[in-house]
Amino acid sequence: MVTVIVAFYRHTAPGNPTTVALTFLLAVLVVSATWGLLYAVFLAIIATLALNFFFLPPVGTFTIADSQNWIALVVFLATAIIASQLSERARRETLQATQRRKEIERLYTFSQRLLTTENVPELLNAVPKYVVECFGIRTAAVFVIGRTDIYRSGPDIHTLDIEKLKSVMARGEPAINTGADTSLAPIRLGVQSVGAIGVSGGLLSLETLEALGTLIAIAIEHTRAIEKLGKAEASRENEKLRSAILDSVTHEFRTPLTSIKASVTTLLTTNELDAPEHRELLTVIDEESDRLNRLVGEAALMAQLDANQVELHLHPQHIRTAIERALEESKQTLAAHPVKIDVPGNSPPIWIDRERITDVLRQLLENAAKYSPSESPIHVSAESRDGELVVSVADHGPGIDDFEQALIFDKFYRGKSERYRVQGTGMGLAIAKAIIEAHGGSIGLVSQLGHGSVFHFTLPLQSFTTE
């Protein structure tokens, strides 16, 4: 740079010493801003010598004839060095500000990623990986009180052992080892240390280390609070479900028992009943006994399905046989509803447990009748489609909203708008789903509020079709 400036003013555009001095000063500032103070001071000294030799009389010597030129050289050198220092300070502060901004951005990204986990073990496993990804270091490790393991970003980490982390946690102060290229900091919540974090392969500032420890501590406490809240909410929901189940089951068992008790009491205390009345009471006892027996059977079957203890007895059957049997068993419930059956005559036989599939169809038919207006039709259909037999039961009931469609096949769940109007235990559809899945099929529904629902289940043909 000195050579270029000297050649320019000596051969291209001759200038006076002041102009040359200002040009040298500009060069010094540029070097200071670009490479730092050391290079700028070196350039200032060389520029002072060049200014003296080439531009101050007598030219071509380092001798200074005029005392004013001595003052000019000294002022020039001092100005160049001071300007270099100021430029270096501005450059250094700019770099520090840029570094702080980057660290803040990384801390923000890190804090955002900490909020994505929902339980403490998952959080602790993810924290080292997050630190490595957000801060561009090689490895990281975390230790927390109450945990026997040390959580690492990778399996091969030897510089960050558990004893060092425990030592930093006990002291409660960060430790930076520039020789080993490691940094350790306590994970502190308030004044209490709950663990420690260590990083290797890249040094972090003291402020960043302390912020990391605080963020991790807050994230752990936040995740624990969410876990406790979730457990408390689950406990409340479980208690509500238990109460609803108990109430529903008690009501369902009490209704037939009440009818049976009333009929038996009437028979025992009244001697003047004629034959039709006598027969009517016995019919009530018979029907309610069957209903009670079926409720007990559903409860037992639900328990067996939960324990995977139900054995299917598969035989080749036409689906129409199961549909007709289900209609016969549900004729009392379906008395107020016309039922249309649409099953092709060439429908292939499939391997099924007829008793179980009949239970599924009876459940769907009785649900359609109970939740539909009187005299509204029910449509039962079956068709072969894509290697499966698809059986559907359609009604003209109130429909089921999207939220409840996701819950309708859960055990003991009953529609929120109908649960107090229509009797039931909430086991029927859960049993139907378990039976269909045991056959290798699936069950679902399509519904529109105000227009009814279509429950459908599939049975695979390829696996169960007979020759």
XYZ file of C-alpha atoms in Angstrom:
467
model
C 0.000 0.000 0.000
C 2.872 2.405 0.811
C 4.556 1.588 -2.497
C 1.376 2.230 -4.474
C 0.711 5.573 -2.739
C 4.303 6.751 -3.193
C 4.361 5.751 -6.879
C 1.018 7.462 -7.488
C 2.047 10.821 -6.013
C 5.614 10.717 -7.410
C 4.840 9.780 -11.015
C 1.106 10.091 -11.757
C -0.432 12.934 -9.777
C 2.164 14.880 -7.825
C 0.774 16.171 -4.530
C 1.938 18.245 -1.599
C 2.979 16.618 1.720
C -0.396 17.357 3.329
C -2.311 15.483 0.655
C 0.104 12.546 0.859
C -0.139 12.473 4.667
C -3.948 12.377 4.529
C -3.805 9.541 1.996
C -1.439 7.566 4.235
C -3.766 8.234 7.191
C -6.728 6.887 5.212
C -4.716 3.752 4.386
C -3.896 3.291 8.079
C -7.607 3.518 8.990
C -8.519 0.984 6.298
C -5.881 -1.481 7.529
C -6.938 -0.971 11.161
C -10.597 -1.635 10.347
C -9.714 -4.675 8.252
C -6.817 -6.433 9.953
C -6.442 -4.858 13.374
C -4.254 -2.536 15.434
C -0.905 -4.340 15.027
C -0.934 -4.084 11.238
C -2.157 -0.481 11.396
C 0.710 0.621 13.732
C 3.228 -1.099 11.476
C 1.757 0.692 8.449
C 1.777 4.035 10.323
C 5.513 3.738 11.027
C 6.329 2.731 7.428
C 4.104 5.536 6.107
C 5.877 8.083 8.365
C 9.277 6.997 7.041
C 8.014 7.078 3.420
C 6.513 10.540 3.924
C 9.823 11.802 5.297
C 12.010 10.198 2.609
C 9.956 10.924 -0.507
C 7.982 14.090 0.241
C 9.645 16.230 2.928
C 12.722 18.265 2.011
C 15.457 17.367 1.591
C 13.772 14.640 -0.571
C 15.617 11.343 -0.859
C 17.019 11.451 2.694
C 15.713 10.825 6.172
C 17.067 14.221 7.192
C 14.511 16.887 8.120
C 15.626 20.435 7.382
C 12.646 22.333 8.776
C 11.707 21.897 12.438
C 8.059 22.304 11.484
C 8.336 19.072 9.519
C 9.419 17.270 12.681
C 6.212 18.414 14.341
C 4.212 17.373 11.255
C 5.764 13.853 11.258
C 5.180 13.364 14.980
C 1.601 14.597 14.718
C 1.037 12.375 11.694
C 2.379 9.280 13.484
C 0.412 10.042 16.651
C -2.753 10.703 14.659
C -2.310 7.483 12.690
C -1.801 5.403 15.859
C -4.710 7.021 17.739
C -6.983 6.647 14.721
C -5.871 3.025 14.448
C -6.748 2.418 18.076
C -10.181 3.989 17.647
C -10.823 2.019 14.483
C -9.658 -1.170 16.184
C -11.952 -0.490 19.148
C -14.915 0.114 16.825
C -14.088 -3.050 14.892
C -13.761 -5.068 18.087
C -17.020 -3.736 19.492
C -18.753 -4.453 16.193
C -17.496 -8.019 16.251
C -18.605 -8.389 19.882
C -22.037 -6.975 19.078
C -22.362 -9.313 16.123
C -21.283 -12.238 18.301
C -23.779 -11.296 21.019
C -26.538 -10.983 18.434
C -25.712 -14.420 17.054
C -25.634 -15.886 20.557
C -29.006 -14.321 21.369
C -30.459 -15.716 18.151
C -29.032 -19.137 18.987
C -30.380 -18.947 22.538
C -33.801 -17.995 21.176
C -33.752 -20.912 18.726
C -32.603 -23.194 21.525
C -35.388 -22.018 23.865
C -37.987 -22.568 21.133
C -36.809 -26.129 20.576
C -36.946 -26.833 24.305
C -40.690 -26.122 24.264
C -41.418 -28.918 21.761
C -40.914 -31.807 24.222
C -43.640 -33.023 26.555
C -41.855 -35.148 29.165
C -38.626 -34.833 31.142
C -36.773 -37.960 29.844
C -37.445 -36.920 26.253
C -36.294 -33.368 27.035
C -33.048 -34.495 28.678
C -32.258 -36.807 25.771
C -32.874 -34.002 23.279
C -31.051 -31.117 25.045
C -27.455 -32.158 24.097
C -28.461 -32.586 20.465
C -30.196 -29.196 20.482
C -27.073 -27.529 21.944
C -24.860 -29.070 19.258
C -27.221 -28.052 16.457
C -27.920 -24.515 17.689
C -24.392 -23.465 18.758
C -22.271 -25.298 16.185
C -20.133 -27.192 18.712
C -18.894 -30.770 18.465
C -20.331 -32.492 21.550
C -22.500 -31.751 24.587
C -23.524 -33.576 27.758
C -26.102 -32.945 30.491
C -26.357 -34.255 34.057
C -29.411 -33.710 36.278
C -29.914 -34.527 39.961
C -32.093 -37.587 40.452
C -30.979 -39.196 37.180
C -28.346 -41.917 37.172
C -27.471 -41.433 33.503
C -25.548 -38.668 31.780
C -27.301 -37.491 28.622
C -24.925 -37.047 25.668
C -25.152 -35.832 22.096
C -23.183 -38.866 20.920
C -21.781 -42.148 22.255
C -18.065 -41.259 22.005
C -17.616 -38.385 24.441
C -14.693 -38.807 26.846
C -13.844 -35.206 27.731
C -17.159 -34.581 29.488
C -17.387 -37.185 32.245
C -19.950 -37.241 35.022
C -17.449 -36.315 37.748
C -16.587 -33.000 36.069
C -20.266 -32.187 35.646
C -20.985 -33.033 39.293
C -18.062 -30.849 40.390
C -19.352 -27.840 38.422
C -22.852 -28.418 39.776
C -21.538 -28.543 43.348
C -19.505 -25.313 42.931
C -22.353 -23.554 41.163
C -19.990 -21.636 38.859
C -19.112 -22.091 35.161
C -15.694 -23.470 34.214
C -13.993 -22.758 30.878
C -10.901 -24.752 29.863
C -9.432 -23.196 26.722
C -6.650 -25.803 26.568
C -9.069 -28.737 26.470
C -11.579 -26.714 24.431
C -14.380 -27.463 26.932
C -16.889 -25.331 28.817
C -19.058 -26.415 31.755
C -21.856 -24.593 33.559
C -24.345 -25.424 36.321
C -28.012 -25.838 35.473
C -29.425 -23.464 38.030
C -33.003 -22.638 38.926
C -32.819 -19.526 41.078
C -29.990 -20.156 43.525
C -30.291 -23.942 43.473
C -28.175 -26.070 41.127
C -30.163 -28.974 39.714
C -27.558 -30.271 37.260
C -24.769 -29.292 34.891
C -24.102 -28.973 31.170
C -20.808 -29.376 29.366
C -19.793 -28.589 25.779
C -16.672 -29.524 23.842
C -15.298 -28.581 20.438
C -16.188 -24.908 20.666
C -15.963 -22.363 23.463
C -19.025 -20.389 24.510
C -18.997 -17.094 26.387
C -19.596 -17.039 30.117
C -22.913 -15.237 29.613
C -24.077 -17.820 27.066
C -23.151 -20.697 29.369
C -25.121 -19.184 32.240
C -28.089 -18.511 29.947
C -27.944 -22.108 28.699
C -28.045 -23.458 32.231
C -30.966 -21.211 33.166
C -32.958 -22.068 30.024
C -32.473 -25.798 30.566
C -33.525 -25.504 34.222
C -36.650 -23.547 33.264
C -37.459 -26.068 30.517
C -37.142 -28.987 32.944
C -39.395 -27.260 35.478
C -41.869 -26.299 32.737
C -41.985 -29.867 31.387
C -42.449 -31.295 34.877
C -45.315 -28.871 35.473
C -46.944 -29.952 32.198
C -46.521 -33.608 33.172
C -48.099 -32.997 36.565
C -50.934 -31.036 34.991
C -51.485 -33.789 32.424
C -51.517 -36.463 35.109
C -53.929 -34.429 37.221
C -56.187 -33.863 34.211
C -55.981 -37.545 33.286
C -56.845 -38.471 36.872
C -59.880 -36.157 36.817
C -61.004 -37.500 33.453
C -60.469 -41.048 34.674
C -62.584 -40.327 37.729
C -65.308 -38.769 35.586
C -65.184 -41.755 33.232
C -65.343 -44.170 36.162
C -68.368 -42.346 37.556
C -70.054 -42.260 34.147
C -69.351 -45.955 33.576
C -70.588 -46.885 37.032
C -73.716 -44.785 36.572
C -74.395 -46.163 33.112
C -73.762 -49.802 34.001
C -75.717 -49.493 37.240
C -78.654 -47.983 35.363
C -78.518 -50.638 32.646
C -78.485 -53.493 35.176
C -81.044 -51.881 37.467
C -83.660 -51.367 34.715
C -84.209 -55.057 33.872
C -83.895 -56.026 37.547
C -86.593 -53.488 38.438
C -88.922 -54.879 35.757
C -88.277 -58.456 36.868
C -88.801 -57.577 40.537
C -92.045 -55.690 39.808
C -93.411 -58.562 37.699
C -92.496 -61.213 40.275
C -93.968 -59.118 43.115
C -97.200 -58.723 41.162
C -97.397 -62.473 40.515
C -96.781 -63.289 44.179
C -99.164 -60.757 45.693
C -102.029 -60.767 43.207
C -104.242 -63.845 42.978
C -106.859 -62.441 40.606
C -104.772 -62.201 37.427
C -106.315 -63.648 34.339
C -104.349 -65.736 31.863
C -103.317 -62.898 29.466
C -102.080 -60.702 32.317
C -100.245 -63.625 33.849
C -98.620 -64.417 30.521
C -97.690 -60.757 29.958
C -95.843 -60.568 33.276
C -93.995 -63.816 32.521
C -93.055 -62.419 29.103
C -91.644 -59.288 30.770
C -89.599 -61.451 33.121
C -88.330 -63.550 30.204
C -87.379 -60.561 28.037
C -85.734 -58.621 30.828
C -83.837 -61.727 31.936
C -82.513 -62.075 28.390
C -81.529 -58.407 28.403
C -79.755 -58.793 31.742
C -78.014 -61.892 30.486
C -76.864 -60.044 27.380
C -75.467 -57.178 29.479
C -73.464 -59.626 31.571
C -72.300 -61.323 28.379
C -71.144 -58.014 26.893
C -69.159 -57.201 30.010
C -67.544 -60.646 30.017
C -66.808 -60.441 26.288
C -65.260 -56.986 26.697
C -62.950 -58.349 29.377
C -61.994 -61.310 27.191
C -61.292 -59.072 24.205
C -59.093 -56.822 26.337
C -57.123 -59.863 27.450
C -56.985 -61.296 23.887
C -58.659 -64.458 25.138
C -61.494 -64.645 22.619
C -61.198 -67.595 20.252
C -62.906 -67.281 16.874
C -64.646 -70.299 15.351
C -64.299 -69.646 11.635
C -66.524 -71.381 9.104
C -67.487 -70.517 5.521
C -70.682 -68.467 5.704
C -72.673 -66.111 3.513
C -73.000 -62.678 5.090
C -76.764 -62.742 4.453
C -77.075 -65.548 7.030
C -75.535 -63.378 9.733
C -77.654 -60.376 8.682
C -80.903 -62.352 8.863
C -80.014 -63.789 12.250
C -79.150 -60.324 13.599
C -82.503 -59.021 12.318
C -84.316 -61.869 14.046
C -82.586 -61.242 17.379
C -83.270 -57.472 17.138
C -86.848 -57.650 15.860
C -88.286 -56.113 19.028
C -85.939 -53.095 18.835
C -86.489 -52.774 15.080
C -90.264 -53.072 15.280
C -90.796 -49.350 14.537
C -88.313 -49.202 11.644
C -88.611 -50.652 8.135
C -85.367 -52.451 7.220
C -84.155 -52.758 3.635
C -81.545 -55.413 2.820
C -79.385 -55.078 -0.265
C -77.059 -58.084 -0.558
C -76.163 -59.466 -4.024
C -77.133 -63.054 -4.624
C -73.647 -63.892 -5.889
C -71.946 -62.552 -2.773
C -69.063 -64.977 -2.028
C -68.944 -66.981 1.197
C -66.269 -65.929 3.679
C -64.628 -67.510 6.686
C -66.186 -65.884 9.749
C -67.329 -66.619 13.270
C -71.037 -66.273 12.570
C -71.974 -65.717 16.208
C -69.518 -62.853 16.578
C -70.383 -61.187 13.254
C -74.066 -61.512 14.203
C -73.265 -59.668 17.445
C -71.616 -56.887 15.427
C -74.585 -56.568 13.053
C -77.091 -56.663 15.921
C -75.205 -53.879 17.690
C -75.186 -51.707 14.568
C -78.868 -52.382 13.833
C -80.004 -51.663 17.392
C -77.928 -48.462 17.502
C -79.528 -47.348 14.230
C -82.983 -48.005 15.683
C -82.331 -46.377 19.065
C -80.828 -43.184 17.648
C -83.227 -42.720 14.700
C -86.742 -41.276 14.672
C -89.590 -43.771 14.770
C -90.656 -45.124 11.347
C -87.392 -43.974 9.716
C -85.899 -46.666 7.455
C -82.672 -48.573 8.048
C -80.640 -49.805 5.095
C -78.325 -52.838 5.299
C -76.053 -53.537 2.333
C -73.051 -55.673 1.388
C -70.753 -55.535 -1.612
C -67.380 -56.834 -2.750
C -64.820 -54.096 -3.281
C -61.026 -54.244 -3.749
C -60.656 -57.732 -2.294
C -62.903 -57.001 0.691
C -66.513 -57.539 1.630
C -67.955 -54.206 2.781
C -71.056 -54.358 4.990
C -72.912 -51.119 5.795
C -75.778 -50.122 8.093
C -77.286 -46.715 7.289
C -79.787 -44.781 9.404
C -81.568 -41.406 9.357
C -80.589 -40.306 12.866
C -79.194 -36.973 14.089
C -75.679 -37.721 12.839
C -72.354 -37.599 14.684
C -69.981 -34.625 14.642
C -66.334 -34.950 13.611
C -64.993 -34.845 17.170
C -67.202 -37.673 18.383
C -66.476 -39.788 15.313
C -62.913 -40.167 16.587
C -64.187 -41.395 19.996
C -67.297 -43.378 19.136
C -65.491 -46.764 19.084
C -63.753 -46.204 22.439
C -64.855 -48.283 25.393
C -67.722 -46.820 27.421
C -67.940 -43.681 25.274
C -71.465 -42.515 24.487
C -72.630 -39.547 22.443
C -72.731 -36.397 24.566
C -76.131 -35.312 23.238
C -77.800 -38.715 23.514
C -76.172 -40.394 26.501
C -79.001 -39.461 28.887
C -81.814 -40.027 26.406
C -80.878 -43.483 25.093
C -80.000 -46.419 27.305
C -76.647 -48.146 26.848
C -73.303 -48.988 28.433
C -70.979 -47.770 25.689
C -69.475 -51.236 25.235
C -71.269 -52.290 22.053
C -69.234 -50.460 19.407
C -65.962 -51.180 21.210
C -66.843 -54.893 21.153
C -67.828 -54.665 17.481
C -64.506 -53.036 16.615
C -62.513 -55.705 18.487
C -64.425 -58.522 16.758
C -63.959 -57.067 13.273
C -60.251 -56.430 13.845
C -59.873 -60.005 15.119
C -61.262 -61.119 11.722
C -58.599 -59.020 9.971
C -60.996 -56.261 8.936
C -61.720 -52.675 9.918
C -64.749 -50.695 11.054
C -65.654 -47.032 10.604
C -68.445 -44.612 9.877
C -69.467 -41.733 7.666
C -71.844 -39.220 9.203
C -73.367 -35.822 8.547
C -75.182 -33.861 11.226
C -78.903 -33.855 10.597
C -78.717 -36.479 7.839
C -77.841 -39.729 9.594
C -74.863 -42.067 9.783
C -73.494 -45.031 7.845
C -71.533 -47.566 9.905
C -69.488 -49.962 7.801
C -67.047 -52.787 8.374
C -64.843 -54.785 6.035
C -63.832 -58.432 5.953
C -60.962 -59.494 3.669
C -61.949 -61.852 0.870
C -58.525 -63.010 -0.244
C -57.605 -64.588 3.035
C -61.012 -66.042 3.899
C -62.640 -66.852 0.518
C -63.460 -70.523 -0.025
C -63.006 -72.241 -3.354
